[in-house]
Amino acid sequence: CADTEVGNALGLGMIVAAAKAHDGGHLTESYDFQPIRITAESALADIRAAGRPGILMLSTYSWSLGANLELAAKVKGDDPETVVVFGGPSAPKYEQDARVFLDRHPQVDVIVRGEGEVTATELLVALGGDLSDLEPLTGVAGLTVRVGDRVVRTEDRPRLDDLNVVPSPYLTGLFDHLDGQLGIWAIETNRGCPYGCTFCDWGSATKSRIRKYDMERVTAELDWLAGHGVQAIFAADANFGIFERDLDLTRHVAKLHAELGAPVSFIASFAKNTTKYTVPIIRTLIDAGLSGDVAIAFQTTDSATLDNISRSNIKLENYDKLARDVRADGLPILADIMIGLPGSTIETLKADLQHCVNSDVTARVFGTMVLPNSPMNDPEYRELHEIRTDSYDQIVSTTSFGPADREEMVRFRDVFRWADHFGVLRHLLRFEAHRSGRRELDLLWDMQERATARPLDYPLLSFAFVSGRRYLIEPMSWQAFYREVGSLLVDEFGAPDTSELRTVLTVQEALMPSAGRSLPESIPLDHDYVSFYREVLRPRDGVAVDQQLADYGPAVLTVEDPDGISPGCLREMFQIEHSPEGARSLVHEGEFWQTFNWELESPLQRALRDQIYDSANSLPVLEKGTAPLDATNVSLDQSDPVEV
């Protein structure tokens, strides 16, 4: 069994553990189980060393699909008698998709649909060690199998009622040989999800009863992972925190961290409709010194879109309450939004981002990928919403938007990230919204429209709107930049040129990193903006606040740079467009770069998690104190021309 991505190895381990334990170990008499491998190279070396045909089982998700297909082709090329079995979330379950997949990939013999532990075990029993004829597999539920010139789809298999019948791969030693390769590993405390969101395929377990592993087993697995030095543990539950025992499990993780120094990070997708235990869980992690944050995955606030994606039964007010509770504790909090859902438009995206501004949470915005086994990939659903995708399975058009609209949404997503999350215009937008009564997102939209339409009047601002969204770089000088911004606010938006506006411009400039700047620095202000922000601009409880910045007396703002942001003052926001295997880069989609601060440290800085894990090897690639990229090593993307 092999997997080209560490995160999938738990599924393979469950399958091997189930097969080896079947009927008192009877299958070990017919099969020589080889060690589970997590790289294509090591798996291929094992297969070639064996020198005889076998059964290659591959666990596949979108990020490992290309590498797994390549490995399967090499194995088939070496020995055509080897049987290649594809499982995992990217093994297609819809009948026509499965036929097309097998037609396009002749190196694949069998697709396992849904949960694989019992199906894979019965597959091995049916073959009985004889690989010359796959006809016996036509009697095994849960398979789509190539038999000669035929493709046979067997009946669906019901889900496991009792997960504990499958031995733990951790506790039975199936991963002991992987010491030194344990960066981020998954653990399941339960399986299933009661919701039916159409874009989601949580192991094909949507709209299903949640089944739990015994508490003793889960804590023992956590002990094993920490004892083997695993740095990051991912709870592979669809709704971690839905049960009271999840808080107990978090406390156990904190205890392990204190005693063993591992793990250093605990990652989870938190419960959607039930948030009672979420804040205590994240507080436990933070108090223990573990890296973690809360991601509020509301995806969209648009009621029509929520209906389209079968998510209207998840209450947005629960997310809002969670945001308030987490923010009150000063904890890191993110909000997940999706571009390209059926029903999405530019206006719904602006409303979603405005909701994040109102809640004072960091927006993390993703494109929508049609996963092969999600309800969204059902042919009838795709036809109803006229879903079209690109070569990376990202939705590019539906009945509510076309390809050009989608590009505009992505562009504005990046503009918002630069302006709000990275802080370049954050305080100016909030101040002007308070003064004018307009939404921050409408102000930002108008600002970028006017600046880019008149680059001779606003050269630095128009440049920043075009290229600043891709590269975090000082636009010649922050002083000149904010002088332009102030001119636009006065000349285009009618903002009065007062000590209030000059104070906010001074604050914005003070928060931006700049090469050669001596820090810490204390900046005198005509008005106490920090108090004004905390008491007037930040709260969004629906109550109008009449206080103005002019009501606040002089103050001093102190900024520091403990993270080493300023030297060099350049960070490339998008490192990789596409991987060699064709999988879309998570960095490009902004998942990780959306979670660090570019603003200098001050009383105005938002709480964000302080390290980022690389999706490939799970090692920290950006930590506090990491030096920025050298400007001489970065080439500007030719797809972003700048008019001068």
XYZ file of C-alpha atoms in Angstrom:
644
model
C 0.000 0.000 0.000
C 1.307 3.424 -0.909
C 0.351 7.047 -0.607
C 2.146 10.044 -2.071
C 0.834 12.405 0.589
C 1.356 11.883 4.321
C -2.182 13.000 5.175
C -3.731 9.995 3.408
C -1.667 7.388 5.235
C -4.171 6.916 8.062
C -6.763 5.603 5.596
C -4.284 3.112 4.193
C -3.313 2.066 7.688
C -6.944 1.367 8.555
C -7.294 -0.797 5.458
C -4.155 -2.835 6.132
C -5.046 -3.211 9.818
C -8.502 -4.514 8.901
C -7.136 -6.930 6.302
C -4.402 -8.354 8.525
C -6.839 -8.885 11.410
C -9.513 -10.546 9.261
C -10.447 -14.078 10.309
C -7.652 -14.308 12.859
C -4.988 -13.267 10.342
C -5.999 -15.738 7.641
C -5.063 -13.366 4.785
C -1.432 -13.286 5.879
C -1.206 -16.875 4.617
C -2.063 -15.785 1.060
C -0.457 -12.346 0.966
C 2.870 -10.885 1.974
C 1.889 -7.464 3.327
C 4.615 -4.927 2.547
C 5.225 -1.825 4.688
C 2.989 1.165 4.023
C 4.878 3.819 2.077
C 4.227 7.551 1.896
C 6.394 8.375 -1.113
C 6.167 7.038 -4.661
C 9.903 6.389 -4.761
C 9.945 4.135 -1.706
C 6.850 2.260 -2.833
C 8.307 1.640 -6.295
C 11.584 0.452 -4.786
C 9.727 -2.081 -2.591
C 7.697 -3.378 -5.531
C 10.720 -3.809 -7.756
C 12.662 -5.481 -4.965
C 9.860 -8.020 -4.529
C 10.291 -9.076 -8.148
C 6.810 -10.570 -8.495
C 3.257 -9.353 -9.196
C 1.132 -8.096 -6.342
C -1.720 -5.786 -5.416
C -0.909 -2.085 -5.221
C -3.406 -0.087 -3.158
C -3.299 3.687 -3.541
C -5.125 6.216 -1.367
C -5.890 9.262 -3.481
C -6.961 12.839 -2.947
C -6.751 15.792 -5.345
C -3.193 16.654 -4.316
C -1.859 13.111 -4.762
C -3.874 11.995 -7.802
C -1.224 12.820 -10.407
C 1.632 11.204 -8.497
C -0.433 8.084 -7.753
C -1.376 7.669 -11.418
C 2.265 8.039 -12.398
C 3.322 5.430 -9.830
C 0.609 3.049 -11.043
C 1.780 3.458 -14.646
C 5.372 2.625 -13.693
C 4.300 -0.437 -11.724
C 2.099 -1.690 -14.583
C 4.936 -1.045 -17.012
C 7.254 -3.215 -14.942
C 4.721 -5.991 -14.372
C 1.327 -5.916 -16.137
C 0.025 -8.680 -13.853
C 0.105 -6.412 -10.792
C -3.422 -5.342 -9.794
C -3.763 -1.601 -9.119
C -6.547 -0.571 -6.719
C -7.529 3.090 -6.328
C -9.381 4.289 -3.239
C -9.751 7.448 -1.241
C -11.808 10.610 -1.759
C -10.683 11.100 -5.371
C -11.602 7.592 -6.510
C -14.795 8.431 -8.456
C -18.074 6.945 -7.246
C -20.466 8.301 -9.891
C -20.957 5.608 -12.536
C -20.099 7.602 -15.659
C -17.135 9.295 -13.973
C -15.765 5.924 -12.923
C -16.036 4.549 -16.461
C -14.311 7.609 -17.895
C -11.588 7.368 -15.241
C -10.850 3.725 -16.053
C -10.924 4.467 -19.770
C -8.413 7.306 -19.403
C -6.167 5.425 -17.002
C -5.619 1.840 -18.170
C -3.077 1.343 -15.381
C -5.962 1.249 -12.850
C -7.875 -2.025 -12.459
C -10.200 -1.446 -9.510
C -11.911 1.523 -7.857
C -13.037 1.215 -4.232
C -16.050 3.417 -3.501
C -16.720 4.819 -0.033
C -15.270 3.384 3.165
C -12.561 0.934 2.240
C -11.766 -1.201 5.274
C -14.302 -3.983 4.706
C -14.346 -3.617 0.906
C -10.579 -3.971 0.535
C -10.567 -6.939 2.902
C -13.265 -8.732 0.906
C -11.370 -7.913 -2.296
C -8.334 -9.782 -0.970
C -10.515 -12.669 0.185
C -12.225 -12.922 -3.212
C -8.958 -13.050 -5.134
C -7.420 -15.522 -2.721
C -3.945 -14.618 -3.914
C -4.761 -15.399 -7.570
C -4.237 -12.229 -9.644
C -4.863 -13.776 -13.043
C -8.652 -13.306 -13.037
C -10.605 -10.371 -11.569
C -14.021 -11.939 -12.205
C -14.410 -12.910 -8.516
C -14.431 -9.193 -7.656
C -17.792 -8.747 -9.365
C -19.341 -10.244 -6.238
C -17.713 -7.751 -3.833
C -19.884 -4.769 -2.888
C -18.440 -1.261 -3.235
C -16.250 -1.834 -6.327
C -16.016 -0.634 -9.892
C -13.752 -3.142 -11.601
C -12.318 -3.694 -15.049
C -12.865 -7.324 -16.086
C -11.461 -7.899 -19.559
C -13.321 -5.496 -21.860
C -16.129 -4.920 -19.332
C -16.484 -2.388 -16.525
C -18.578 -3.862 -13.722
C -20.100 -1.736 -10.975
C -21.140 -3.751 -7.933
C -23.774 -2.698 -5.399
C -22.995 0.044 -2.897
C -21.718 -0.983 0.504
C -23.330 0.334 3.715
C -21.128 2.248 6.127
C -19.517 0.599 9.109
C -21.750 0.662 12.169
C -18.942 0.101 14.670
C -15.612 1.731 13.828
C -13.864 -0.017 16.693
C -13.938 -3.366 14.884
C -11.043 -2.044 12.765
C -7.751 -2.201 14.699
C -5.734 0.982 15.091
C -2.830 1.144 12.615
C -0.891 3.263 15.099
C -1.307 0.878 18.011
C -0.661 -2.260 15.913
C 2.734 -1.003 14.702
C 1.884 -0.357 11.046
C 3.617 3.035 11.106
C 6.540 2.243 13.398
C 8.910 2.082 10.409
C 8.138 5.679 9.470
C 9.981 7.341 12.354
C 11.658 10.461 11.034
C 8.963 10.940 8.385
C 6.271 12.037 10.803
C 5.526 15.732 10.282
C 1.767 16.150 10.211
C -0.432 13.102 10.766
C -4.148 12.582 11.038
C -6.295 11.041 13.717
C -9.992 10.172 13.541
C -12.027 10.512 16.710
C -15.308 10.037 14.868
C -16.595 9.553 11.331
C -19.600 11.012 9.552
C -21.306 14.385 9.106
C -24.997 15.210 9.575
C -24.927 17.967 6.958
C -25.197 17.649 3.192
C -23.276 20.646 1.835
C -23.071 20.005 -1.896
C -19.446 21.131 -2.312
C -18.197 18.803 0.406
C -17.138 15.171 0.397
C -15.915 14.310 3.866
C -15.032 10.754 3.013
C -18.420 10.404 1.301
C -19.891 10.626 4.783
C -22.186 13.616 4.301
C -25.697 13.319 5.719
C -24.690 10.367 7.853
C -24.858 9.438 11.494
C -21.709 10.317 13.436
C -19.970 7.199 14.718
C -17.327 7.472 17.443
C -14.184 5.563 18.282
C -13.778 4.504 21.898
C -12.205 7.224 24.017
C -9.478 4.880 25.257
C -8.407 4.112 21.699
C -8.234 7.779 20.675
C -6.184 8.834 23.703
C -3.821 5.893 23.128
C -3.345 6.992 19.515
C -2.597 10.533 20.650
C -0.020 9.084 23.059
C 1.563 7.160 20.171
C 1.720 10.209 17.906
C 3.224 12.457 20.573
C 5.614 9.725 21.679
C 6.921 9.460 18.111
C 7.518 13.180 17.901
C 4.712 14.087 15.510
C 4.809 17.885 15.309
C 1.294 18.531 14.005
C -1.826 16.439 14.528
C -4.838 16.925 12.287
C -8.188 15.825 13.700
C -9.831 14.355 10.605
C -13.349 14.882 11.928
C -15.918 16.878 10.003
C -17.108 18.615 13.190
C -14.470 18.554 15.918
C -15.926 20.047 19.077
C -19.412 18.753 18.485
C -19.073 16.450 21.531
C -18.102 17.364 25.089
C -15.404 14.686 25.005
C -13.567 16.677 22.312
C -12.621 19.203 24.989
C -11.225 16.331 27.076
C -9.211 15.162 24.070
C -7.828 18.668 23.607
C -6.767 18.763 27.235
C -5.007 15.453 26.692
C -3.133 16.925 23.716
C -2.113 19.890 25.871
C -0.849 17.499 28.552
C 1.223 15.603 25.986
C 2.702 18.848 24.698
C 3.709 19.868 28.226
C 5.274 16.493 29.003
C 6.839 15.512 25.653
C 7.117 18.731 23.645
C 4.931 17.204 20.939
C 2.760 17.985 19.156
C 3.337 21.706 18.624
C 0.187 22.188 16.566
C -3.304 20.730 16.660
C -5.490 21.358 13.613
C -9.217 20.748 13.378
C -12.320 21.615 11.394
C -14.668 22.777 14.100
C -18.338 22.007 14.586
C -20.712 24.060 12.454
C -24.044 24.364 14.241
C -22.821 23.612 17.754
C -20.108 25.956 19.021
C -20.436 25.392 22.773
C -17.030 23.749 23.140
C -15.088 25.594 20.420
C -13.855 28.549 22.484
C -12.767 26.357 25.450
C -10.936 24.080 23.006
C -9.014 26.873 21.332
C -8.319 28.526 24.695
C -6.886 25.234 25.944
C -4.598 25.051 22.924
C -3.380 28.634 23.253
C -2.837 28.385 27.017
C -0.790 25.241 26.458
C 1.445 26.993 23.917
C 0.084 24.997 21.009
C -0.402 26.594 17.624
C -4.029 26.774 16.625
C -6.818 29.012 15.434
C -10.556 29.023 14.902
C -11.820 28.913 11.322
C -15.475 29.880 10.913
C -16.445 28.147 7.678
C -19.622 30.019 6.802
C -18.724 30.010 3.054
C -21.328 32.670 2.156
C -24.012 34.801 3.748
C -26.249 34.817 0.664
C -29.507 32.978 1.401
C -30.116 31.867 -2.205
C -26.617 30.439 -2.482
C -26.973 28.703 0.887
C -30.137 27.045 -0.419
C -28.315 25.982 -3.600
C -25.555 24.268 -1.631
C -27.915 22.673 0.953
C -26.397 24.663 3.778
C -29.371 26.755 4.860
C -29.831 24.589 7.975
C -26.540 25.887 9.430
C -27.246 29.075 11.375
C -25.068 32.115 10.617
C -25.898 33.601 14.003
C -23.944 30.741 15.600
C -20.884 31.814 13.628
C -21.374 35.426 14.653
C -21.633 34.504 18.330
C -18.523 32.358 18.034
C -16.663 35.251 16.404
C -17.619 37.575 19.248
C -16.601 35.063 21.917
C -13.276 34.242 20.288
C -12.470 37.891 19.593
C -13.298 38.819 23.185
C -10.676 36.310 24.322
C -8.092 37.772 21.924
C -7.754 34.468 20.103
C -6.852 33.930 16.436
C -9.949 33.649 14.260
C -10.484 33.153 10.546
C -13.567 33.039 8.343
C -13.676 30.741 5.318
C -15.457 32.058 2.222
C -15.874 30.355 -1.148
C -15.785 31.953 -4.588
C -17.728 30.242 -7.353
C -20.614 28.608 -5.546
C -23.852 28.315 -7.547
C -25.586 31.609 -6.815
C -22.382 33.611 -6.260
C -21.913 37.038 -7.801
C -19.580 39.993 -7.304
C -22.178 41.494 -4.985
C -22.519 38.361 -2.831
C -18.726 38.244 -2.486
C -18.669 41.878 -1.377
C -21.428 41.125 1.144
C -19.494 38.113 2.470
C -16.303 40.140 2.873
C -18.260 42.955 4.519
C -19.620 40.399 6.991
C -16.017 39.578 7.916
C -15.211 43.259 8.352
C -18.259 43.709 10.576
C -17.247 40.683 12.646
C -13.590 41.799 12.681
C -12.351 38.395 11.531
C -9.752 37.556 8.915
C -11.297 36.372 5.652
C -9.746 33.304 4.034
C -11.192 33.057 0.522
C -11.004 29.945 -1.658
C -12.079 29.015 -5.134
C -14.668 26.231 -5.319
C -13.351 22.900 -6.542
C -15.815 20.228 -7.635
C -14.649 17.137 -5.775
C -15.344 13.925 -7.699
C -17.598 12.374 -5.070
C -19.346 15.471 -3.760
C -23.086 16.019 -4.316
C -22.058 18.984 -6.465
C -20.609 16.549 -9.004
C -23.903 14.721 -9.442
C -24.747 15.065 -13.165
C -28.249 16.358 -12.432
C -26.911 18.993 -10.014
C -24.270 20.139 -12.497
C -26.868 20.448 -15.234
C -29.323 22.327 -12.997
C -26.774 25.001 -12.098
C -24.889 24.859 -15.435
C -21.604 24.235 -13.653
C -18.481 24.514 -15.808
C -14.997 23.783 -14.483
C -11.422 24.311 -15.639
C -8.704 21.683 -15.936
C -8.137 21.902 -12.167
C -11.832 21.217 -11.422
C -12.327 24.798 -10.202
C -15.765 26.190 -11.020
C -15.449 28.965 -13.610
C -19.118 29.582 -14.413
C -22.655 28.772 -13.260
C -26.102 30.215 -13.921
C -25.186 33.150 -11.641
C -21.803 34.151 -13.052
C -19.615 33.729 -16.117
C -15.840 33.249 -16.527
C -15.188 37.001 -16.646
C -17.212 37.498 -13.453
C -15.238 34.776 -11.743
C -11.934 36.406 -12.712
C -13.237 39.681 -11.320
C -14.154 37.955 -8.060
C -10.662 36.476 -7.750
C -9.063 39.823 -8.528
C -11.160 41.646 -5.957
C -10.496 38.881 -3.414
C -6.802 39.635 -3.779
C -7.364 43.401 -3.551
C -9.323 42.922 -0.332
C -6.619 40.677 1.113
C -3.993 43.320 0.414
C -6.108 46.218 1.687
C -7.706 44.631 4.758
C -5.854 41.559 5.972
C -2.383 42.894 5.230
C -3.574 46.208 6.585
C -2.586 48.651 3.851
C -5.971 50.446 3.898
C -7.714 48.768 6.817
C -7.991 51.722 9.174
C -8.641 54.286 6.463
C -11.547 52.220 5.150
C -13.068 51.862 8.620
C -12.616 55.541 9.373
C -14.166 56.653 6.061
C -17.043 54.160 6.472
C -17.792 55.652 9.892
C -17.660 59.192 8.487
C -19.653 58.603 5.323
C -22.009 55.787 6.332
C -20.902 53.685 3.340
C -19.737 50.073 3.538
C -15.988 49.435 3.587
C -16.288 47.056 0.640
C -18.106 49.638 -1.491
C -15.461 52.217 -0.620
C -12.674 49.811 -1.568
C -14.378 48.932 -4.844
C -14.779 52.596 -5.779
C -11.256 53.409 -4.683
C -9.641 50.798 -6.895
C -11.938 51.666 -9.817
C -11.047 55.352 -9.691
C -7.334 54.864 -9.046
C -6.783 52.319 -11.830
C -8.839 54.426 -14.275
C -6.588 57.448 -13.621
C -3.022 56.135 -13.154
C -1.479 59.514 -13.953
C -3.342 61.110 -11.039
C -2.776 58.167 -8.657
C 0.340 56.329 -9.936
C 1.355 54.655 -6.662
C -2.162 53.656 -5.701
C -2.997 52.297 -9.164
C 0.264 50.332 -9.178
C -0.546 48.906 -5.752
C -4.053 47.857 -6.791
C -2.621 45.974 -9.787
C 0.585 44.460 -8.368
C 0.291 44.989 -4.626
C -2.251 42.189 -4.497
C 0.477 39.799 -5.690
C 3.564 41.183 -3.965
C 3.798 42.759 -0.551
C 6.162 45.594 -1.336
C 6.546 49.215 -0.307
C 5.240 51.363 -3.212
C 8.298 53.629 -3.530
C 7.574 55.238 -0.153
C 4.675 54.876 2.242
C 4.660 58.624 2.846
C 4.083 59.351 -0.842
C 1.597 56.489 -1.109
C -0.612 57.683 1.728
C -0.390 61.252 0.484
C -2.031 59.948 -2.706
C -4.636 58.027 -0.713
C -5.469 61.136 1.269
C -5.867 63.148 -1.942
C -8.247 60.539 -3.348
C -10.365 60.521 -0.192
C -10.609 64.304 -0.208
C -11.016 64.882 -3.940
C -13.112 61.833 -4.895
C -15.030 60.945 -1.709
C -15.464 64.390 -0.216
C -13.621 63.605 3.019
C -12.677 66.846 4.858
C -8.941 67.467 5.183
C -8.846 67.624 8.969
C -6.626 66.529 11.841
C -8.790 63.412 12.046
C -7.920 62.256 8.517
C -4.270 63.185 8.977
C -4.195 61.132 12.190
C -5.506 58.009 10.448
C -3.068 58.497 7.544
C -0.238 58.747 10.088
C -1.453 55.543 11.787
C -1.608 53.634 8.486
C 1.905 54.716 7.525
C 3.228 53.835 10.979
C 1.899 50.268 10.746
C 3.560 49.467 7.420
C 7.000 47.796 7.300
C 9.708 49.787 5.579
C 13.316 48.971 4.709
C 15.856 50.675 6.922
C 13.327 51.795 9.492
C 14.522 51.979 13.106
C 12.118 50.212 15.453
C 10.521 50.318 17.978
C 9.175 53.767 17.248
C 6.739 56.012 19.103
C 4.618 58.280 16.905
C 2.748 61.272 18.356
C -0.881 61.550 17.219
C -3.239 64.495 17.372
C -5.992 62.113 18.470
C -6.031 58.819 20.393
C -6.843 56.563 17.452
C -6.290 53.304 19.387
C -9.061 54.136 21.857
C -11.302 55.410 19.054
C -10.790 52.184 17.103
C -11.500 49.959 20.081
C -14.527 51.876 21.303
C -16.099 53.105 18.060
C -14.791 51.521 14.857
C -14.268 47.929 15.906
C -17.591 47.121 17.650
C -20.343 46.243 15.169
C -23.352 45.489 17.338
C -25.850 47.425 15.251
C -25.874 50.443 17.557
C -24.874 53.740 15.965
C -21.947 55.446 17.705
C -21.955 59.248 17.549
C -18.436 59.738 18.858
C -15.882 61.103 16.418
C -12.115 60.862 16.405
C -11.961 64.596 17.100
C -13.486 63.856 20.524
C -10.279 62.068 21.537
C -7.227 63.976 22.735
C -3.557 63.542 21.751
C -1.798 60.206 22.218
C 1.312 58.241 21.249
C 1.276 55.081 19.107
C 4.183 52.666 19.604
C 5.018 50.152 16.891
C 7.533 47.322 17.081
C 8.886 44.644 14.764
C 9.629 41.471 16.750
C 8.860 39.339 13.671
C 11.566 40.915 11.522
C 9.161 42.095 8.829
C 10.822 45.381 7.896
C 14.324 44.395 6.673
C 14.040 44.063 2.906
C 10.291 44.775 3.146
C 9.224 42.378 0.410
C 7.221 39.179 0.511
C 6.010 37.273 -2.491
C 2.370 36.415 -1.886
C 2.072 33.622 -4.433
C 5.002 31.238 -4.568
C 3.640 28.560 -6.879
C 0.966 28.765 -9.560
C 0.619 25.034 -10.234
C 2.526 21.985 -9.105
C 4.263 19.709 -11.642
C 1.482 17.152 -11.150
C -1.145 19.708 -12.091
C -2.621 20.105 -8.622
C -3.521 23.673 -7.787
C -1.209 25.185 -5.204
C -2.760 25.807 -1.817
C -0.359 28.714 -1.384
C -1.741 30.259 -4.574
C -5.239 29.991 -3.167
C -4.062 31.933 -0.134
C -4.726 29.360 2.584
C -1.418 29.886 4.352
C -0.381 33.399 3.372
C -3.718 34.584 4.679
C -2.722 33.752 8.237
C 0.287 35.914 9.012
C 0.642 39.582 9.857
C 2.335 42.111 7.592
C 1.367 45.009 9.806
C 3.947 45.891 12.418
C 3.111 44.992 15.983
C 1.033 47.558 17.819
C -2.098 47.739 19.995
C -4.053 47.653 16.711
C -2.642 44.352 15.434
C -5.057 41.452 14.991
C -4.421 38.076 16.593
C -3.281 35.528 14.027
C -1.510 32.187 14.277
C 2.232 32.641 14.221
C 3.516 29.897 11.991
C 2.619 28.372 8.670
C 2.945 24.729 7.657
C 4.002 23.741 4.188
C 1.371 21.469 2.651
C 3.949 19.068 1.197
C 6.274 18.245 4.070
C 4.456 19.810 7.024
C 7.537 21.639 8.245
C 7.341 25.297 9.237
C 8.198 27.414 6.191
C 7.479 30.795 7.728
C 7.992 31.548 11.379
C 8.326 34.618 13.513
C 11.689 36.163 12.776
C 12.061 34.614 9.336
C 13.817 37.009 6.980
C 11.722 38.224 4.038
C 12.510 37.332 0.472
C 15.364 39.179 -1.233
C 13.969 41.559 -3.837
C 16.692 40.510 -6.265
C 15.302 36.958 -6.300
C 11.735 37.868 -7.233
C 10.538 38.426 -10.785
C 7.249 40.198 -11.389
C 4.549 38.177 -13.118
C 4.170 39.253 -16.738
C 0.432 38.618 -16.503
C 0.121 41.774 -14.376
C 1.100 44.663 -16.666
C 1.273 48.069 -15.069
C 0.323 51.173 -17.013
C 2.720 54.074 -16.344
